Short mmCIF file of C-alpha atoms and ligand atoms in Angstrom, two decimals:
data_model
loop_
_atom_site.label_atom_id
_atom_site.label_comp_id
_atom_site.label_asym_id
_atom_site.label_seq_id
_atom_site.Cartn_x
_atom_site.Cartn_y
_atom_site.Cartn_z
CA MET A 9 0.35 -11.54 36.85
CA ILE A 10 -2.41 -13.94 37.71
CA ILE A 11 -1.67 -17.21 39.25
CA VAL A 12 -4.44 -19.68 39.15
CA MET A 13 -3.74 -22.43 41.89
CA LYS A 14 -5.15 -26.09 41.18
CA ALA A 15 -8.40 -26.86 42.91
CA SER A 16 -6.23 -29.48 45.02
CA ALA A 17 -3.70 -26.95 46.00
CA THR A 18 -2.85 -26.75 49.82
CA GLU A 19 -2.42 -23.64 52.12
CA GLU A 20 0.89 -24.29 52.16
CA GLN A 21 1.37 -24.52 48.41
CA MET A 22 0.02 -21.16 48.48
CA GLN A 23 1.94 -19.65 51.13
CA LYS A 24 5.10 -21.00 49.26
CA ILE A 25 3.88 -18.91 45.97
CA ILE A 26 3.11 -15.53 48.32
CA ASP A 27 6.57 -15.75 49.84
CA ARG A 28 8.45 -16.39 46.58
CA SER A 29 6.73 -13.17 44.96
CA GLU A 30 7.02 -11.19 48.14
CA SER A 31 10.70 -12.06 48.02
CA LEU A 32 11.08 -10.66 44.24
CA GLY A 33 9.36 -7.38 45.56
CA LEU A 34 5.62 -8.12 44.10
CA LYS A 35 2.71 -7.86 46.36
CA ALA A 36 0.17 -11.01 46.51
CA HIS A 37 -3.39 -10.53 46.60
CA VAL A 38 -5.29 -13.63 47.21
CA SER A 39 -8.88 -14.22 46.05
CA LYS A 40 -10.52 -17.34 47.34
CA GLY A 41 -13.38 -18.57 45.11
CA GLU A 42 -15.84 -21.68 45.49
CA GLU A 43 -13.71 -23.68 43.36
CA ARG A 44 -10.54 -22.07 42.79
CA THR A 45 -7.94 -19.88 44.27
CA ILE A 46 -6.48 -16.72 42.33
CA ILE A 47 -3.32 -15.16 43.40
CA GLY A 48 -2.82 -11.68 41.73
CA LEU A 49 0.85 -10.25 41.88
CA ILE A 50 1.52 -6.38 41.69
CA GLY A 51 4.57 -5.21 40.59
CA ALA A 52 7.57 -5.42 38.39
CA GLU A 53 6.29 -8.36 36.37
CA ASP A 54 9.65 -9.02 34.70
CA LYS A 55 11.14 -10.39 37.76
CA VAL A 56 8.47 -12.95 38.00
CA ARG A 57 8.60 -13.85 34.10
CA MET A 58 12.12 -14.79 34.73
CA GLN A 59 11.02 -17.72 37.29
CA PRO A 60 9.25 -20.65 36.51
CA LEU A 61 6.37 -20.31 38.76
CA GLU A 62 4.25 -22.73 36.68
CA ARG A 63 6.67 -25.32 38.15
CA MET A 64 5.51 -24.93 41.77
CA ASP A 65 3.55 -27.33 43.35
CA GLY A 66 -0.31 -26.32 43.37
CA VAL A 67 -0.11 -24.02 40.40
CA GLU A 68 -2.27 -24.72 37.28
CA LYS A 69 -1.51 -21.73 35.36
CA VAL A 70 0.39 -18.11 35.30
CA MET A 71 -0.85 -15.67 33.29
CA PRO A 72 1.05 -12.29 32.46
CA ILE A 73 -1.06 -9.42 32.02
CA LEU A 74 1.40 -6.82 30.60
CA PRO A 75 3.16 -7.62 27.13
CA PRO A 76 6.62 -8.27 27.53
CA TYR A 77 7.67 -5.54 25.13
CA LYS A 78 7.73 -2.24 26.67
CA LEU A 79 9.85 0.41 24.74
CA VAL A 80 8.01 -0.51 21.28
CA SER A 81 4.74 -0.38 22.94
CA ARG A 82 1.90 2.13 22.35
CA GLU A 83 1.89 2.43 26.26
CA LEU A 84 5.26 3.99 26.04
CA ARG A 85 4.68 6.68 23.22
CA LYS A 86 0.96 7.30 22.34
CA GLN A 87 2.03 9.28 19.23
CA ASN A 88 3.46 7.88 16.28
CA THR A 89 7.17 7.52 15.90
CA VAL A 90 8.27 9.72 12.95
CA ILE A 91 11.61 8.84 11.72
CA LYS A 92 13.34 11.64 9.92
CA ILE A 93 16.03 11.13 7.52
CA LYS A 94 17.24 14.06 5.58
CA ASP A 95 14.02 15.44 4.12
CA VAL A 96 12.30 12.14 4.42
CA GLU A 97 10.01 11.21 7.25
CA ILE A 98 8.83 7.91 7.79
CA GLY A 99 5.78 7.57 9.80
CA ALA A 100 3.99 10.91 9.19
CA LYS A 101 1.17 11.51 6.85
CA LYS A 102 2.95 10.99 3.72
CA ILE A 103 3.21 7.35 2.38
CA VAL A 104 6.81 6.56 1.75
CA ILE A 105 7.90 4.58 -1.11
CA MET A 106 11.24 2.50 -1.25
CA ALA A 107 11.74 0.77 -4.33
CA GLY A 108 14.44 -0.84 -6.88
CA PRO A 109 16.02 -4.05 -7.78
CA CYS A 110 15.93 -7.24 -5.26
CA SER A 111 19.87 -7.20 -5.64
CA VAL A 112 22.27 -4.50 -6.98
CA GLU A 113 23.60 -6.01 -10.35
CA ASN A 114 25.49 -3.46 -12.20
CA LYS A 115 25.83 0.38 -11.89
CA GLU A 116 24.13 1.07 -15.12
CA SER A 117 21.02 -0.78 -14.43
CA LEU A 118 20.93 0.61 -10.82
CA LEU A 119 21.22 3.98 -12.08
CA GLN A 120 18.62 3.69 -14.71
CA ILE A 121 16.19 2.15 -12.17
CA ALA A 122 16.85 4.85 -9.23
CA ASN A 123 15.91 7.58 -11.90
CA ASP A 124 12.85 5.84 -12.96
CA VAL A 125 11.63 5.36 -9.42
CA LYS A 126 12.47 8.84 -8.25
CA LYS A 127 10.47 10.24 -11.18
CA ASN A 128 7.58 8.28 -9.99
CA GLY A 129 7.73 9.51 -6.36
CA ALA A 130 9.84 6.88 -4.61
CA THR A 131 12.25 8.61 -1.93
CA VAL A 132 14.21 5.70 -1.17
CA LEU A 133 16.08 3.14 -3.26
CA ARG A 134 16.09 -0.23 -2.31
CA GLY A 135 18.79 -2.95 -3.36
CA GLY A 136 20.68 -5.89 -1.80
CA ALA A 137 24.39 -5.79 -1.70
CA PHE A 138 24.80 -8.60 0.72
CA LYS A 139 22.10 -11.23 -0.11
CA PRO A 140 20.59 -13.78 1.99
CA ARG A 141 19.94 -16.87 -0.48
CA THR A 142 18.47 -20.20 0.21
CA SER A 143 20.94 -21.74 -2.06
CA PRO A 144 24.77 -20.92 -1.54
CA TYR A 145 25.10 -21.59 -5.35
CA SER A 146 22.76 -18.38 -6.08
CA PHE A 147 23.95 -15.14 -6.76
CA GLN A 148 25.16 -13.80 -3.47
CA GLY A 149 25.23 -10.32 -4.05
CA LEU A 150 28.15 -7.63 -5.11
CA GLY A 151 28.92 -7.08 -1.51
CA GLU A 152 31.21 -3.74 -1.34
CA GLU A 153 30.79 -3.16 -5.09
CA GLY A 154 26.99 -3.00 -4.83
CA LEU A 155 27.25 -0.46 -1.72
CA LYS A 156 29.53 1.74 -3.80
CA TYR A 157 26.79 1.53 -6.54
CA LEU A 158 24.10 2.41 -4.29
CA LYS A 159 26.05 5.43 -2.81
CA GLU A 160 26.73 6.78 -6.65
CA ALA A 161 22.80 6.38 -7.32
CA ALA A 162 22.08 8.39 -4.24
CA ASP A 163 24.19 11.01 -4.90
CA GLU A 164 23.04 11.15 -8.53
CA THR A 165 19.27 11.10 -7.36
CA GLY A 166 19.12 12.54 -3.94
CA LEU A 167 17.32 9.10 -3.09
CA LEU A 168 17.64 7.67 0.62
CA ILE A 169 19.27 4.07 0.40
CA VAL A 170 17.75 0.83 2.04
CA THR A 171 20.03 -2.06 2.14
CA GLU A 172 20.35 -5.33 4.04
CA LEU A 173 23.17 -6.18 6.57
CA MET A 174 23.54 -9.76 7.42
CA ASP A 175 27.04 -9.55 9.39
CA PRO A 176 27.67 -6.89 11.85
CA ARG A 177 31.42 -7.18 10.87
CA ASP A 178 30.10 -5.05 7.29
CA LEU A 179 28.93 -2.09 9.59
CA ASP A 180 32.03 -0.14 8.70
CA LEU A 181 31.04 -0.50 5.09
CA PHE A 182 27.52 0.70 5.59
CA TYR A 183 29.14 3.82 7.33
CA LYS A 184 31.85 4.43 4.65
CA TYR A 185 29.04 4.53 1.83
CA ASP A 186 26.32 6.38 3.55
CA VAL A 187 23.78 3.73 4.03
CA ASP A 188 20.67 5.80 5.30
CA ILE A 189 18.41 2.71 6.48
CA ILE A 190 19.67 -0.82 7.62
CA GLN A 191 17.48 -3.66 6.47
CA ILE A 192 17.53 -6.65 8.78
CA GLY A 193 16.02 -9.25 6.56
CA ALA A 194 13.20 -11.88 7.56
CA ARG A 195 16.02 -14.70 7.87
CA ASN A 196 17.84 -12.70 10.61
CA MET A 197 14.71 -11.10 12.38
CA GLN A 198 15.79 -13.33 15.33
CA ASN A 199 19.50 -12.97 14.94
CA PHE A 200 19.53 -11.39 18.44
CA ASN A 201 23.35 -10.38 18.31
CA LEU A 202 22.79 -8.40 15.17
CA LEU A 203 20.07 -6.81 16.66
CA LYS A 204 22.04 -5.91 19.65
CA GLU A 205 24.91 -4.63 17.52
CA ILE A 206 22.52 -2.44 15.41
CA GLY A 207 20.72 -1.11 18.60
CA LYS A 208 23.86 0.38 19.89
CA ILE A 209 24.07 2.91 16.69
CA LYS A 210 21.57 5.34 15.80
CA LYS A 211 21.09 4.34 11.93
CA PRO A 212 17.44 3.74 11.25
CA VAL A 213 16.61 0.01 10.95
CA LEU A 214 13.97 -1.67 8.55
CA LEU A 215 13.29 -4.77 10.52
CA LYS A 216 11.40 -7.27 8.33
CA ARG A 217 9.04 -9.82 10.00
CA GLY A 218 10.54 -13.53 9.77
CA MET A 219 8.51 -15.70 7.55
CA MET A 220 7.59 -17.97 10.39
CA SER A 221 7.36 -15.19 13.25
CA THR A 222 4.46 -13.93 15.30
CA ILE A 223 3.68 -10.17 15.53
CA LYS A 224 4.80 -10.52 19.39
CA GLU A 225 7.89 -12.12 17.97
CA LEU A 226 8.66 -9.29 15.81
CA LEU A 227 7.58 -6.77 18.27
CA MET A 228 10.13 -8.42 20.74
CA SER A 229 12.79 -8.52 17.91
CA ALA A 230 12.17 -4.83 17.77
CA GLU A 231 12.40 -4.45 21.64
CA TYR A 232 16.06 -5.66 21.37
CA ILE A 233 17.20 -2.97 19.06
CA LEU A 234 15.16 -0.21 21.36
CA SER A 235 16.39 -1.54 24.54
CA GLU A 236 20.05 -0.65 23.14
CA GLY A 237 19.23 2.88 22.44
CA ASN A 238 18.16 2.79 18.86
CA PHE A 239 14.39 4.08 18.46
CA ASN A 240 14.67 4.55 14.60
CA VAL A 241 12.90 1.40 13.76
CA MET A 242 10.50 0.54 11.30
CA LEU A 243 8.74 -2.91 11.01
CA CYS A 244 7.87 -4.42 7.87
CA GLU A 245 5.12 -7.03 6.98
CA ARG A 246 6.56 -9.28 4.16
CA GLY A 247 4.33 -12.31 4.17
CA ILE A 248 4.41 -15.44 6.33
CA ARG A 249 4.31 -18.84 5.50
CA THR A 250 0.89 -20.80 5.69
CA PHE A 251 -0.81 -23.70 4.00
CA GLU A 252 -1.47 -21.77 1.07
CA SER A 253 0.79 -22.41 -1.94
CA HIS A 254 -0.59 -20.21 -4.90
CA THR A 255 1.62 -17.37 -3.54
CA ARG A 256 5.24 -17.44 -2.37
CA PHE A 257 4.13 -16.34 1.09
CA THR A 258 0.80 -14.93 2.68
CA PHE A 259 0.62 -11.31 3.02
CA ASP A 260 -0.84 -10.71 6.53
CA VAL A 261 -2.78 -7.57 5.94
CA ASN A 262 -4.06 -8.09 9.83
CA ALA A 263 -0.44 -7.28 10.77
CA ILE A 264 -0.85 -3.68 9.83
CA PRO A 265 -3.56 -2.33 12.32
CA VAL A 266 -2.35 -4.91 14.70
CA ILE A 267 0.92 -3.53 15.08
CA LYS A 268 -0.28 -0.02 14.52
CA LYS A 269 -2.33 -0.53 17.69
CA LEU A 270 0.30 -2.32 19.87
CA SER A 271 3.16 -0.18 18.90
CA HIS A 272 4.24 3.36 17.93
CA LEU A 273 6.77 2.40 15.51
CA PRO A 274 6.08 2.83 11.62
CA VAL A 275 5.06 0.01 9.56
CA ILE A 276 6.21 -0.87 6.06
CA ALA A 277 4.51 -3.16 3.66
CA ASP A 278 6.44 -5.40 1.34
CA PRO A 279 3.99 -7.04 -1.30
CA SER A 280 6.94 -7.98 -3.78
CA HIS A 281 8.21 -10.71 -1.42
CA ALA A 282 4.69 -11.06 0.11
CA THR A 283 2.90 -12.45 -2.92
CA GLY A 284 6.02 -13.40 -5.32
CA GLN A 285 3.97 -12.47 -8.31
CA TRP A 286 4.40 -9.18 -10.02
CA GLY A 287 0.76 -9.18 -10.93
CA LEU A 288 -0.38 -9.22 -7.23
CA VAL A 289 2.03 -6.25 -6.30
CA SER A 290 -0.52 -3.35 -7.00
CA PRO A 291 -3.52 -4.87 -5.40
CA ILE A 292 -1.65 -5.89 -2.06
CA SER A 293 -0.07 -2.45 -2.20
CA ARG A 294 -3.62 -0.61 -2.29
CA ALA A 295 -4.85 -3.00 0.49
CA ALA A 296 -1.56 -2.30 2.51
CA VAL A 297 -2.06 1.53 2.43
CA ALA A 298 -5.83 1.00 3.15
CA ALA A 299 -4.89 -0.94 6.07
CA GLY A 300 -2.89 1.90 7.56
CA ALA A 301 0.71 0.95 6.23
CA ASP A 302 3.25 4.01 6.58
CA GLY A 303 5.45 2.93 3.45
CA LEU A 304 5.81 0.35 0.66
CA ILE A 305 9.21 -1.35 -0.44
CA ILE A 306 8.75 -2.64 -4.04
CA GLU A 307 10.99 -4.36 -6.36
CA VAL A 308 11.48 -3.01 -9.66
CA HIS A 309 13.68 -4.25 -12.58
CA PRO A 310 14.23 -3.05 -16.28
CA LYS A 311 14.41 -6.53 -17.46
CA PRO A 312 12.70 -9.01 -14.81
CA GLU A 313 13.54 -11.84 -17.29
CA GLU A 314 17.19 -11.32 -16.76
CA ALA A 315 17.34 -10.56 -13.00
CA LEU A 316 19.69 -12.10 -10.90
CA SER A 317 16.87 -12.62 -7.97
CA ASP A 318 13.01 -12.15 -7.56
CA GLY A 319 12.44 -11.41 -11.12
CA VAL A 320 9.22 -13.00 -11.16
CA GLN A 321 8.23 -10.65 -8.37
CA SER A 322 9.78 -7.26 -9.98
CA LEU A 323 7.62 -4.67 -11.53
CA LEU A 324 8.62 -3.10 -14.87
CA PRO A 325 9.15 0.59 -14.33
CA LYS A 326 6.03 1.21 -16.08
CA ASN A 327 3.96 -0.97 -13.85
CA PHE A 328 5.55 0.83 -10.81
CA GLN A 329 4.32 4.19 -12.70
CA GLU A 330 0.91 2.65 -12.82
CA LEU A 331 0.91 1.57 -9.29
CA ILE A 332 1.70 4.79 -8.13
CA VAL A 333 -1.03 6.53 -10.08
CA ASP A 334 -3.39 3.61 -8.53
CA LEU A 335 -2.27 4.36 -5.04
CA ARG A 336 -3.01 7.99 -5.04
CA ASN A 337 -6.90 7.31 -4.94
CA VAL A 338 -6.27 4.92 -2.01
CA CYS A 339 -4.25 7.53 -0.08
CA LYS A 340 -6.85 10.08 -0.74
CA ALA A 341 -9.53 7.66 0.71
CA VAL A 342 -7.81 6.86 3.89
CA GLY A 343 -6.35 10.61 4.71
CA ARG A 344 -2.95 9.88 3.71
CA GLU A 345 -0.72 11.66 1.08
CA MET A 346 1.73 10.13 -1.21
C1 PEP B 17 14.67 -8.53 0.19
O1 PEP B 17 14.37 -7.13 0.41
O2 PEP B 17 15.32 -8.85 -0.89
C2 PEP B 17 14.72 -9.93 1.12
C3 PEP B 17 15.57 -10.66 0.97
O3 PEP B 17 13.81 -9.92 1.85
P1 PEP B 17 13.13 -10.72 3.13
O4 PEP B 17 14.35 -10.66 4.09
O5 PEP B 17 11.88 -10.31 3.25
O6 PEP B 17 12.77 -11.99 2.29
MN1 MN B 18 13.96 -9.98 -3.13
#
């Protein structure tokens, strides 16, 4: 941590900073320049982070050196984290495809989609049973019944299941129906109590970036989960709010290489929510894989015009099939496999 003192700072003010830092167990190194004095603090930065040193007299600016996230950072683990679930590896050379409807609507259509996406290379079935809807009057999901259909589809196809958890009180149901990956949606990325709860278990987590959250905030949210002991976390870029209104959100392709550089955790891209338009799902999927994403989560529906949520952005099974074909070439170009 570096503390820049004001030009007008007195010796006494400086000494107070040094005393405070030393009382916290840090070593203070003072460098006196012609115009400014800088104090470098060596030791556990976290202790100082909790102290509002910027409020002390004579201080102009406090600049942390280390990022506040630790367990998620590349510093902790140089090699990529690979999450193994049954025979699927997430974060390895092979791109993982998660696909399915936005919401689980009924058993027949879910089974049809599951078989379709499996045939075309998906290894994980997505589908919301508990839906975070902006309006309380919109379809809220089938709840437990939805989880039951997901399990039936998994048993029939061998696909893994990813589905959203909004309330930790539903965790028992997620165990009862063998959910493989717990999705934490964009709207709950900073629901810290929920993050702490899923940190206490070992089930893999797909943590989606909040639509108004920075990459650093996403990493800090992941840190909540890892700090409780659950290291099976993948991060999902699903688009952020910008001034651009042509698309539902703006896909932040930058986030993929940035997160891969800062963290060892796998990165999944969600081109469906990021664009809100089915016609953009394929190009953005290709961009995501080219940028280094470890997987994609894509909405597919046999009758998008009748979908109970997110029909506009859902691919028809045949569009999904075409997307997978297009992706193969991109994978080859960037040294990945499908
Ligand atoms: C979803 O995956 O259906 C969903 C609601 O996503 P997000 O939380 O990213 O909006
Ligand atoms: Mn959706």
